[in-house]
């Protein structure tokens, strides 16, 4: 189901062919090669990128080469009409920088300067970057390592990699702009991340905040403000595909079969209603609920749940897990970004991870570091392989997507895939690998929690945005791998936490320095009780995106050669990259600030 379910067309990439404007032989000799260079970049990006909703990425090439300010203005006007959200300037030659650069302060921008000797494209690149930096308009530098001949419009592998890295991050920035974060409820259990910091969402992400009380779900359930036909379809699908797991509650707290059946009906209705609150539903207008049919244009949302809701109603685990998965009773589709406990900052982290990878995300507690000694003490067994230095137990009651079972495959290995690559057989395997356990006793209103264990061998990136007083938002991330523990070891460790919840055993890649000296130091330096986990080693994409938004990165284990930031960052201290990142982000300020 490839579609844009939110209001507003998907952002396009603007391609700006710039040229030496001197006529009488110079410009004329460069027109064809410059425009062909632009077309090659556009074709490459359109062939290799999709939006997270599955739509193809669209590139818009300026109508003419840009040799001066008039043509720059013409391109800007065309881009504004076409919904361009990021720009790439390309040239094989010298041009007049101040007259040809993109001066829109709110869109990410890059310059591809051709590495050739016949015409000084690299000279323009350097001069244009200098102009951008002097004017406070950070731009990314794309410059191939190897010299090419004039007229050779092929894109070298290193140029391709930087184009994709810049474009994917830039599209994420542009996609968030103008969308909403929807808080369903307020602060859960005193967790500071639940506070919807409007300054952060508005100034850094370009988003607005929307709020509804959890009683809106009650109102819609009681008054039938949901698609009854879809409810019947969904409930039938649940009965056929969602198998119940063990009820670990003491006898006096076990719910009857009748209560559990009512719980299933309630949690399915909650799922329909939360989705409608986020993205709207035209079916509601047909039923006479025009206002409710519109939704909140929410690209991400959070549900408070605990404790005001869960002390009386079934918990939100089913709703969160199904919405964040890449499939439901309507088939395979883009995952929704729904945060448990209305952790707004984790929702924002899940959102950027989703937009960068096109895949569902894992929401989890960063629950426990299990050292080798502790594991041996409680199980009598030794950890081996990449888990030999200890593991981090990532778990939470519900909102890990069912994709996180690892039952999808890429190249024969466990994976979490873009929804358009997922097969019906893989959906079936994800459902079969999941049990829905009656909620434990502190969810007094009942409900069901997902229980599965993530398969080993998936490259993943754990990330989190935190707000620091006096600094603002900071991003931390850790690339690593999922592992599986021997069944008897897993069972003992899992029982000590909550056996009805999903488990992802995570081992970060260690560098031997800083926060990545050991698995323990990664856990000890984590800035919150929650994290978002993306499939793949995508720390470089997160770092590029963070620099566009002016969010410094406080902790990462990404190799230096994979890091791609605007050229201005080197001017803040090339010899000390972490400090330079903080200084640059502070100096330029939030993208929309």
Coordinates of C-alpha atoms in Angstrom, one line a residue:
X1 CA 0.0 0.0 0.0
X2 CA 2.2 2.8 -1.3
X3 CA 0.6 6.1 -0.6
X4 CA 1.1 9.4 1.1
X5 CA -1.4 9.3 4.0
X6 CA -0.5 12.9 5.2
X7 CA -1.5 16.3 3.9
X8 CA 1.0 17.9 1.6
X9 CA 3.0 16.5 -1.4
X10 CA 6.3 14.7 -0.8
X11 CA 9.3 17.0 -1.0
X12 CA 11.3 17.0 -4.2
X13 CA 15.1 17.4 -4.7
X14 CA 16.1 20.6 -6.6
X15 CA 19.1 20.2 -9.0
X16 CA 20.8 23.5 -9.8
X17 CA 23.2 23.4 -12.8
X18 CA 25.5 26.5 -12.3
X19 CA 27.7 27.9 -15.1
X20 CA 30.3 30.5 -15.9
X21 CA 27.9 33.2 -17.2
X22 CA 30.3 34.9 -19.6
X23 CA 29.0 34.7 -23.1
X24 CA 30.9 34.8 -26.3
X25 CA 32.2 31.3 -26.1
X26 CA 32.7 30.4 -22.5
X27 CA 29.1 29.8 -21.4
X28 CA 28.2 28.3 -24.7
X29 CA 30.9 25.7 -24.5
X30 CA 29.7 24.6 -21.1
X31 CA 25.9 24.6 -21.5
X32 CA 25.4 21.0 -22.6
X33 CA 27.9 19.3 -20.3
X34 CA 26.6 21.2 -17.3
X35 CA 23.0 20.4 -18.0
X36 CA 23.9 16.8 -18.7
X37 CA 25.6 16.6 -15.3
X38 CA 22.5 17.9 -13.6
X39 CA 20.3 15.3 -15.5
X40 CA 22.7 12.5 -14.5
X41 CA 22.5 13.4 -10.8
X42 CA 18.7 13.7 -11.0
X43 CA 18.4 10.3 -12.8
X44 CA 20.7 8.6 -10.3
X45 CA 18.8 9.9 -7.3
X46 CA 15.4 9.0 -8.7
X47 CA 16.6 5.5 -9.5
X48 CA 18.1 4.8 -6.1
X49 CA 15.8 6.5 -3.6
X50 CA 12.3 6.2 -2.4
X51 CA 10.3 8.1 0.3
X52 CA 9.5 6.1 3.4
X53 CA 5.9 5.8 2.2
X54 CA 7.1 4.0 -0.9
X55 CA 6.6 6.9 -3.3
X56 CA 9.4 7.5 -5.8
X57 CA 11.6 10.4 -5.2
X58 CA 11.2 13.3 -7.6
X59 CA 14.0 15.6 -8.8
X60 CA 13.3 19.0 -10.3
X61 CA 16.1 20.4 -12.6
X62 CA 16.3 24.2 -13.1
X63 CA 15.0 25.2 -16.5
X64 CA 18.4 26.7 -17.5
X65 CA 21.9 26.8 -16.3
X66 CA 22.4 29.4 -13.6
X67 CA 25.0 31.9 -14.6
X68 CA 23.9 34.8 -12.4
X69 CA 21.4 36.1 -9.8
X70 CA 18.5 36.4 -12.3
X71 CA 18.6 32.7 -13.2
X72 CA 19.2 31.8 -9.6
X73 CA 15.9 33.6 -8.8
X74 CA 14.1 31.8 -11.6
X75 CA 15.3 28.5 -10.3
X76 CA 14.2 29.4 -6.7
X77 CA 10.8 30.4 -8.0
X78 CA 10.4 27.1 -9.9
X79 CA 11.6 25.1 -6.9
X80 CA 9.1 26.8 -4.6
X81 CA 6.2 25.9 -6.9
X82 CA 7.4 22.3 -7.2
X83 CA 7.8 21.7 -3.5
X84 CA 11.6 21.3 -3.4
X85 CA 12.9 20.6 0.1
X86 CA 16.6 20.4 -0.5
X87 CA 19.0 21.5 -3.3
X88 CA 22.1 20.1 -5.0
X89 CA 24.2 22.6 -7.0
X90 CA 26.3 20.9 -9.7
X91 CA 29.0 22.4 -12.0
X92 CA 32.1 21.3 -14.0
X93 CA 33.5 24.8 -14.1
X94 CA 34.1 28.1 -12.4
X95 CA 31.0 30.2 -11.7
X96 CA 30.4 33.4 -9.8
X97 CA 29.6 32.1 -6.3
X98 CA 27.6 35.0 -4.6
X99 CA 25.5 35.3 -7.8
X100 CA 24.7 31.6 -8.2
X101 CA 24.5 29.9 -4.8
X102 CA 21.2 28.8 -3.1
X103 CA 20.4 31.3 -0.4
X104 CA 17.3 29.7 1.1
X105 CA 18.2 29.4 4.8
X106 CA 15.7 26.7 5.6
X107 CA 16.6 23.9 3.2
X108 CA 19.6 21.6 3.2
X109 CA 22.0 22.3 0.4
X110 CA 25.0 20.6 -1.2
X111 CA 27.4 21.5 -4.0
X112 CA 28.9 18.9 -6.4
X113 CA 32.0 20.3 -7.9
X114 CA 33.5 18.3 -10.8
X115 CA 37.0 17.1 -10.2
X116 CA 38.5 18.0 -13.6
X117 CA 41.5 20.0 -14.8
X118 CA 40.1 21.5 -18.1
X119 CA 37.7 23.7 -16.1
X120 CA 38.0 24.6 -12.4
X121 CA 34.9 23.0 -11.0
X122 CA 36.7 22.4 -7.7
X123 CA 37.7 26.1 -7.5
X124 CA 34.0 27.1 -7.7
X125 CA 33.2 24.5 -5.1
X126 CA 35.7 25.9 -2.7
X127 CA 34.7 29.5 -3.4
X128 CA 31.0 28.8 -3.2
X129 CA 31.4 26.9 0.1
X130 CA 33.4 29.9 1.5
X131 CA 30.5 32.1 0.5
X132 CA 28.0 29.9 2.1
X133 CA 30.0 29.7 5.3
X134 CA 30.5 33.5 5.4
X135 CA 26.8 34.1 5.0
X136 CA 25.8 31.5 7.6
X137 CA 24.3 29.1 5.2
X138 CA 26.0 25.7 5.8
X139 CA 26.4 23.5 2.7
X140 CA 27.8 20.0 2.1
X141 CA 30.8 19.5 -0.2
X142 CA 30.7 16.7 -2.7
X143 CA 34.0 16.3 -4.5
X144 CA 35.3 13.1 -6.1
X145 CA 38.7 11.7 -5.2
X146 CA 39.8 11.0 -8.8
X147 CA 40.2 13.5 -11.6
X148 CA 37.8 13.0 -14.5
X149 CA 37.9 14.4 -18.1
X150 CA 35.7 17.2 -19.1
X151 CA 32.5 15.8 -20.6
X152 CA 32.6 12.7 -18.5
X153 CA 29.3 13.0 -16.6
X154 CA 29.5 9.6 -14.9
X155 CA 29.3 9.7 -11.1
X156 CA 32.2 8.1 -9.3
X157 CA 31.3 5.6 -6.5
X158 CA 32.4 8.1 -3.7
X159 CA 30.3 10.8 -5.3
X160 CA 27.3 8.5 -5.5
X161 CA 27.7 7.6 -1.8
X162 CA 27.8 11.3 -0.7
X163 CA 24.9 12.2 -2.9
X164 CA 22.7 9.4 -1.4
X165 CA 23.8 10.3 2.1
X166 CA 23.0 13.9 1.7
X167 CA 19.8 13.4 -0.2
X168 CA 18.3 10.8 2.2
X169 CA 19.0 13.0 5.2
X170 CA 17.7 16.1 3.4
X171 CA 14.5 14.4 2.4
X172 CA 13.9 13.4 6.0
X173 CA 14.3 17.1 7.1
X174 CA 11.9 18.2 4.4
X175 CA 9.4 15.5 5.1
X176 CA 9.0 16.4 8.7
X177 CA 8.5 20.1 8.0
X178 CA 4.9 21.2 8.6
X179 CA 3.7 17.9 10.0
X180 CA 2.5 17.3 13.5
X181 CA 3.4 15.4 16.6
X182 CA 0.2 14.2 18.4
X183 CA 0.3 13.7 22.1
X184 CA -2.5 11.4 23.2
X185 CA -2.5 12.1 26.9
X186 CA 0.3 13.8 28.7
X187 CA 3.3 12.8 30.9
X188 CA 3.5 9.1 31.8
X189 CA 4.9 8.1 35.2
X190 CA 7.0 11.3 35.6
X191 CA 9.2 10.6 32.5
X192 CA 10.7 13.9 31.3
X193 CA 10.8 12.8 27.7
X194 CA 7.0 12.9 27.7
X195 CA 7.0 16.6 28.0
X196 CA 6.2 18.0 24.5
X197 CA 8.9 20.7 24.2
X198 CA 7.3 22.9 21.6
X199 CA 10.5 24.8 21.0
X200 CA 12.3 21.7 20.0
X201 CA 9.7 20.4 17.6
X202 CA 9.1 23.9 16.1
X203 CA 12.6 25.2 15.8
X204 CA 14.6 22.0 15.2
X205 CA 12.1 19.8 13.3
X206 CA 9.8 22.4 11.7
X207 CA 6.8 20.5 13.2
X208 CA 3.8 21.6 15.2
X209 CA 2.4 20.0 18.3
X210 CA -1.1 18.7 18.6
X211 CA -2.8 17.4 21.8
X212 CA -5.8 15.2 22.7
X213 CA -6.8 13.8 26.0
X214 CA -7.0 10.0 26.3
X215 CA -10.8 10.4 27.0
X216 CA -11.1 11.2 23.2
X217 CA -10.5 7.4 22.7
X218 CA -13.2 6.6 25.2
X219 CA -15.6 9.1 23.5
X220 CA -15.0 7.5 20.1
X221 CA -15.4 4.0 21.4
X222 CA -18.6 4.8 23.3
X223 CA -20.2 6.7 20.4
X224 CA -19.1 4.4 17.6
X225 CA -16.8 6.9 15.9
X226 CA -14.8 4.3 14.0
X227 CA -15.3 2.2 11.0
X228 CA -17.5 -0.7 12.2
X229 CA -16.8 -2.8 9.1
X230 CA -13.1 -2.4 9.5
X231 CA -13.4 -3.3 13.2
X232 CA -15.1 -6.6 12.4
X233 CA -12.4 -7.3 9.7
X234 CA -9.6 -6.4 12.2
X235 CA -11.1 -8.5 15.0
X236 CA -11.4 -11.5 12.7
X237 CA -7.8 -11.1 11.6
X238 CA -6.6 -10.8 15.2
X239 CA -8.4 -14.0 16.2
X240 CA -6.8 -15.8 13.3
X241 CA -3.3 -14.5 13.6
X242 CA -2.6 -13.2 17.1
X243 CA -2.0 -16.2 19.4
X244 CA -2.3 -15.7 23.1
X245 CA 0.7 -16.5 25.3
X246 CA 1.1 -17.5 28.9
X247 CA -0.8 -15.7 31.6
X248 CA 1.7 -15.2 34.4
X249 CA -0.5 -13.3 36.8
X250 CA -1.4 -14.9 40.2
X251 CA -4.7 -16.7 40.2
X252 CA -6.6 -14.0 42.0
X253 CA -5.6 -11.4 39.3
X254 CA -6.2 -13.6 36.2
X255 CA -8.9 -12.2 34.0
X256 CA -11.7 -14.5 32.8
X257 CA -12.1 -15.6 29.2
X258 CA -15.0 -13.2 28.8
X259 CA -12.9 -10.3 30.1
X260 CA -10.0 -11.2 27.8
X261 CA -12.4 -11.3 24.8
X262 CA -13.7 -7.9 25.7
X263 CA -10.1 -6.7 26.0
X264 CA -9.3 -7.8 22.5
X265 CA -12.3 -5.9 21.2
X266 CA -11.2 -2.8 23.1
X267 CA -7.5 -2.8 22.0
X268 CA -8.6 -3.3 18.3
X269 CA -10.9 -0.3 18.6
X270 CA -8.0 1.7 20.3
X271 CA -5.8 0.9 17.3
X272 CA -8.3 2.1 14.7
X273 CA -9.0 5.3 16.7
X274 CA -5.3 6.2 17.3
X275 CA -4.6 5.7 13.6
X276 CA -7.6 7.9 12.7
X277 CA -6.5 10.5 15.2
X278 CA -3.1 10.6 13.5
X279 CA -3.9 10.5 9.8
X280 CA -7.7 10.9 9.5
X281 CA -10.1 8.6 7.8
X282 CA -12.5 9.6 5.0
X283 CA -14.8 6.8 6.1
X284 CA -15.7 8.7 9.2
X285 CA -17.1 11.6 7.1
X286 CA -19.4 9.1 5.4
X287 CA -20.6 8.1 8.8
X288 CA -21.4 11.7 9.7
X289 CA -18.2 12.6 11.6
X290 CA -16.7 15.2 9.4
X291 CA -14.4 16.9 12.0
X292 CA -13.1 13.6 13.3
X293 CA -12.4 12.4 9.7
X294 CA -9.7 15.0 9.2
X295 CA -7.1 13.7 11.8
X296 CA -4.2 15.8 13.0
X297 CA -1.7 15.3 10.1
X298 CA 0.5 13.6 12.6
X299 CA 3.7 12.0 11.2
X300 CA 4.4 10.7 14.7
X301 CA 2.4 10.3 17.9
X302 CA 2.6 9.0 21.5
X303 CA 0.2 7.4 23.9
X304 CA 0.5 8.1 27.6
X305 CA -1.2 5.0 28.9
X306 CA 0.3 4.7 32.3
X307 CA -1.2 5.1 34.7
X308 CA -4.4 7.0 34.2
X309 CA -5.5 4.8 31.3
X310 CA -4.0 1.4 32.3
X311 CA -5.4 1.5 35.8
X312 CA -8.9 1.2 34.3
X313 CA -8.7 0.2 30.6
X314 CA -6.6 -2.4 28.6
X315 CA -3.1 -1.2 27.9
X316 CA -1.9 0.3 24.7
X317 CA 0.6 -2.4 23.8
X318 CA -1.4 -4.0 21.0
X319 CA -2.2 -0.6 19.5
X320 CA 1.5 0.5 19.6
X321 CA 2.9 -2.8 18.4
X322 CA 0.5 -3.1 15.4
X323 CA 0.7 0.5 14.4
X324 CA 4.5 0.5 14.4
X325 CA 4.7 -2.7 12.4
X326 CA 4.7 -2.8 8.6
X327 CA 1.4 -4.7 8.3
X328 CA -2.0 -5.2 9.8
X329 CA -5.4 -6.6 8.7
X330 CA -5.4 -4.3 5.7
X331 CA -2.1 -5.8 4.4
X332 CA 1.4 -4.6 4.1
X333 CA 1.9 -0.9 4.5
X334 CA 4.2 1.8 5.9
X335 CA 4.7 1.7 9.7
X336 CA 3.2 4.4 11.9
X337 CA 5.5 6.0 14.4
X338 CA 3.7 5.6 17.7
X339 CA 5.7 6.0 21.0
X340 CA 4.7 4.3 24.2
X341 CA 4.3 6.4 27.3
X342 CA 4.1 9.5 25.0
X343 CA 7.9 9.7 25.1
X344 CA 8.0 12.6 22.6
X345 CA 11.8 12.5 22.3
X346 CA 11.9 8.8 21.5
X347 CA 9.1 9.3 19.0
X348 CA 11.2 11.9 17.3
X349 CA 14.2 9.5 17.3
X350 CA 12.0 6.7 15.8
X351 CA 10.7 9.2 13.2
X352 CA 14.1 10.2 11.9
X353 CA 15.2 6.5 12.0
X354 CA 12.2 5.6 9.9
X355 CA 12.6 8.4 7.4
X356 CA 16.3 7.5 6.9
X357 CA 15.9 3.7 6.6
X358 CA 12.3 3.4 5.2
X359 CA 11.8 0.6 7.8
X360 CA 9.8 0.0 11.0
X361 CA 11.5 0.8 14.3
X362 CA 12.0 -0.7 17.7
X363 CA 11.0 1.3 20.8
X364 CA 12.6 -0.2 23.9
X365 CA 13.7 0.4 27.5
X366 CA 17.4 0.3 27.8
X367 CA 16.7 -2.1 30.6
X368 CA 19.8 -3.9 31.9
X369 CA 23.5 -4.4 31.2
X370 CA 24.4 -8.1 31.8
X371 CA 28.1 -8.5 32.5
X372 CA 29.7 -11.9 31.8
X373 CA 30.3 -12.4 35.5
X374 CA 26.7 -11.6 36.4
X375 CA 25.4 -14.0 33.7
X376 CA 27.6 -16.7 35.0
X377 CA 26.6 -16.1 38.5
X378 CA 22.8 -16.4 37.9
X379 CA 22.9 -19.0 35.1
X380 CA 26.1 -20.9 35.5
X381 CA 26.9 -20.3 31.9
X382 CA 29.5 -18.2 30.1
X383 CA 28.7 -15.7 27.3
X384 CA 30.5 -16.4 24.1
X385 CA 31.1 -14.9 20.7
X386 CA 30.3 -11.2 20.2
X387 CA 28.3 -11.4 23.5
X388 CA 31.4 -12.4 25.5
X389 CA 31.9 -8.9 26.8
X390 CA 28.3 -8.6 28.0
X391 CA 24.9 -7.7 26.5
X392 CA 22.3 -4.9 26.9
X393 CA 18.8 -6.1 27.4
X394 CA 16.4 -3.9 25.3
X395 CA 12.8 -4.6 26.2
X396 CA 9.4 -2.9 26.8
X397 CA 5.8 -3.9 27.1
X398 CA 4.6 -3.3 23.6
X399 CA 5.8 -0.9 21.0
X400 CA 8.6 -2.9 19.4
X401 CA 7.3 -3.5 15.9
X402 CA 6.6 -7.1 15.0
X403 CA 9.2 -6.6 12.2
X404 CA 11.7 -6.7 15.1
X405 CA 11.2 -10.5 15.4
X406 CA 13.8 -10.7 12.6
X407 CA 11.6 -13.1 10.6
X408 CA 12.1 -11.1 7.4
X409 CA 15.3 -11.7 5.4
X410 CA 17.7 -9.9 3.1
X411 CA 20.4 -11.9 1.3
X412 CA 19.4 -14.9 3.5
X413 CA 20.0 -13.0 6.8
X414 CA 17.5 -11.8 9.4
X415 CA 16.4 -8.2 8.6
X416 CA 13.7 -5.5 9.0
X417 CA 12.8 -4.5 5.4
X418 CA 11.1 -1.6 3.7
X419 CA 7.5 -2.5 3.6
X420 CA 7.5 -2.7 -0.2
X421 CA 10.0 -5.6 -0.1
X422 CA 8.1 -7.6 2.6
X423 CA 6.4 -10.7 1.5
X424 CA 3.1 -12.2 2.8
X425 CA 5.1 -15.2 4.0
X426 CA 7.4 -13.0 6.0
X427 CA 4.3 -11.3 7.6
X428 CA 3.1 -14.8 8.6
X429 CA 6.5 -15.7 10.1
X430 CA 6.5 -12.4 12.2
X431 CA 3.0 -13.2 13.5
X432 CA 3.9 -16.8 14.3
X433 CA 7.0 -15.7 16.2
X434 CA 4.9 -13.4 18.4
X435 CA 2.7 -14.3 21.4
X436 CA 0.3 -11.9 23.0
X437 CA 0.5 -12.4 26.7
X438 CA -2.2 -11.2 29.1
X439 CA -0.8 -8.0 30.6
X440 CA 0.9 -8.3 34.0
X441 CA -0.6 -7.2 37.3
X442 CA 0.5 -3.5 37.2
X443 CA -1.6 -3.1 34.1
X444 CA -4.8 -3.2 36.2
X445 CA -7.1 -2.7 33.3
X446 CA -5.9 -5.8 31.4
X447 CA -4.7 -5.9 27.8
X448 CA -2.0 -7.9 26.0
X449 CA 1.7 -7.5 25.6
X450 CA 3.9 -8.8 22.8
X451 CA 6.4 -11.6 23.6
X452 CA 9.1 -12.4 21.1
X453 CA 12.9 -12.6 20.9
X454 CA 14.7 -10.8 18.1
X455 CA 16.8 -13.1 15.9
X456 CA 20.6 -12.8 16.0
X457 CA 22.8 -11.3 13.4
X458 CA 20.9 -8.1 12.5
X459 CA 23.1 -5.0 12.2
X460 CA 21.2 -2.3 14.1
X461 CA 21.7 1.3 15.4
X462 CA 20.4 2.3 18.8
X463 CA 19.7 6.0 19.1
X464 CA 18.1 8.7 21.3
X465 CA 17.6 12.4 21.3
X466 CA 17.9 14.0 24.7
X467 CA 17.3 17.6 25.8
X468 CA 20.0 19.2 28.0
X469 CA 19.3 22.4 29.8
X470 CA 21.7 25.1 28.5
X471 CA 22.6 23.0 25.4
X472 CA 19.3 22.0 23.8
X473 CA 18.8 18.7 22.0
X474 CA 21.7 16.2 21.6
X475 CA 21.8 12.9 19.8
X476 CA 23.5 9.8 20.9
X477 CA 23.8 6.5 19.0
X478 CA 25.5 3.2 19.1
X479 CA 25.9 0.8 16.1
X480 CA 26.0 -2.9 16.9
X481 CA 24.4 -6.3 16.4
X482 CA 21.5 -8.3 17.8
X483 CA 22.5 -11.5 19.4
X484 CA 20.6 -14.6 20.8
X485 CA 21.5 -16.2 24.0
X486 CA 21.2 -20.0 24.7
X487 CA 17.6 -20.7 25.5
X488 CA 18.2 -21.7 29.1
X489 CA 20.3 -18.5 29.7
X490 CA 17.7 -16.3 27.9
X491 CA 14.9 -17.8 30.0
X492 CA 16.6 -17.2 33.3
X493 CA 17.5 -13.6 32.5
X494 CA 14.1 -12.9 30.9
X495 CA 12.2 -14.2 33.9
X496 CA 14.0 -11.7 36.1
X497 CA 12.5 -8.8 34.1
X498 CA 9.2 -9.7 32.5
X499 CA 8.7 -12.8 30.5
X500 CA 5.6 -11.3 28.7
X501 CA 7.6 -8.6 26.9
X502 CA 9.7 -8.7 23.7
X503 CA 13.5 -8.9 24.0
X504 CA 16.3 -7.6 21.9
X505 CA 19.7 -8.6 23.1
X506 CA 22.1 -5.9 21.8
X507 CA 25.9 -5.7 21.7
X508 CA 27.4 -2.4 20.5
X509 CA 30.5 -2.2 18.4
X510 CA 33.4 -1.2 20.6
X511 CA 36.2 1.2 19.7
X512 CA 38.2 1.0 22.9
X513 CA 37.9 4.7 23.7
X514 CA 35.4 7.0 25.4
X515 CA 31.8 5.7 25.9
X516 CA 32.7 2.7 23.7
X517 CA 35.4 1.3 25.9
X518 CA 33.1 -1.6 26.9
X519 CA 29.5 -2.7 26.7
X520 CA 29.1 -1.4 30.3
X521 CA 30.3 2.1 29.4
X522 CA 27.8 2.3 26.6
X523 CA 25.0 1.5 29.0
X524 CA 26.5 3.8 31.6
X525 CA 26.6 6.7 29.2
X526 CA 23.1 6.3 27.8
X527 CA 21.1 9.5 28.4
X528 CA 17.6 8.1 29.0
X529 CA 15.6 5.0 29.9
X530 CA 14.4 4.6 26.3
X531 CA 15.9 4.2 22.9
X532 CA 14.9 3.7 19.3
X533 CA 16.5 1.0 17.2
X534 CA 16.8 1.1 13.4
X535 CA 17.9 -1.8 11.2
X536 CA 21.3 -1.4 9.7
X537 CA 24.4 0.5 10.6
X538 CA 23.0 3.9 9.9
X539 CA 24.9 6.1 12.3
X540 CA 26.4 8.1 9.5
X541 CA 23.0 9.0 8.2
X542 CA 21.9 10.1 11.6
X543 CA 25.0 12.3 12.0
X544 CA 24.4 13.9 8.6
X545 CA 20.7 14.6 9.5
X546 CA 21.6 15.9 12.9
X547 CA 24.0 18.4 11.4
X548 CA 21.3 19.7 9.1
X549 CA 19.0 20.2 12.1
X550 CA 21.9 21.7 14.2
X551 CA 21.7 18.9 16.8
X552 CA 25.1 18.0 18.1
X553 CA 26.0 14.3 18.5
X554 CA 27.3 13.5 22.0
X555 CA 28.2 9.9 21.6
X556 CA 28.7 7.6 18.6
X557 CA 30.9 4.8 17.3
X558 CA 30.9 5.7 13.6
X559 CA 34.3 5.7 11.8
X560 CA 35.5 9.1 10.8
X561 CA 35.6 8.4 7.1
X562 CA 31.8 7.7 7.1
X563 CA 30.9 11.1 8.7
X564 CA 29.5 13.7 6.4
X565 CA 28.7 17.2 7.7
X566 CA 28.6 20.7 6.1
X567 CA 32.0 22.1 5.2
X568 CA 31.7 24.9 7.8
X569 CA 32.1 22.4 10.6
X570 CA 35.8 22.1 10.0
X571 CA 36.1 25.8 10.7
X572 CA 35.0 25.2 14.3
X573 CA 37.9 22.9 15.1
X574 CA 39.0 20.2 12.6
X575 CA 41.3 18.7 15.2
X576 CA 38.5 18.0 17.7
X577 CA 35.3 16.9 15.9
X578 CA 33.0 16.5 18.9
X579 CA 33.6 19.9 20.2
X580 CA 33.5 21.4 16.7
X581 CA 30.1 19.8 16.2
X582 CA 28.8 21.4 19.4
X583 CA 30.2 24.8 18.5
X584 CA 28.9 24.7 15.0
X585 CA 25.4 23.7 16.1
X586 CA 25.4 26.4 18.7
X587 CA 26.7 29.1 16.3
X588 CA 24.3 28.4 13.5
X589 CA 21.3 27.7 15.8
X590 CA 18.3 25.5 15.0
X591 CA 17.3 25.2 11.4
X592 CA 14.0 26.9 11.9
X593 CA 15.0 29.0 14.9

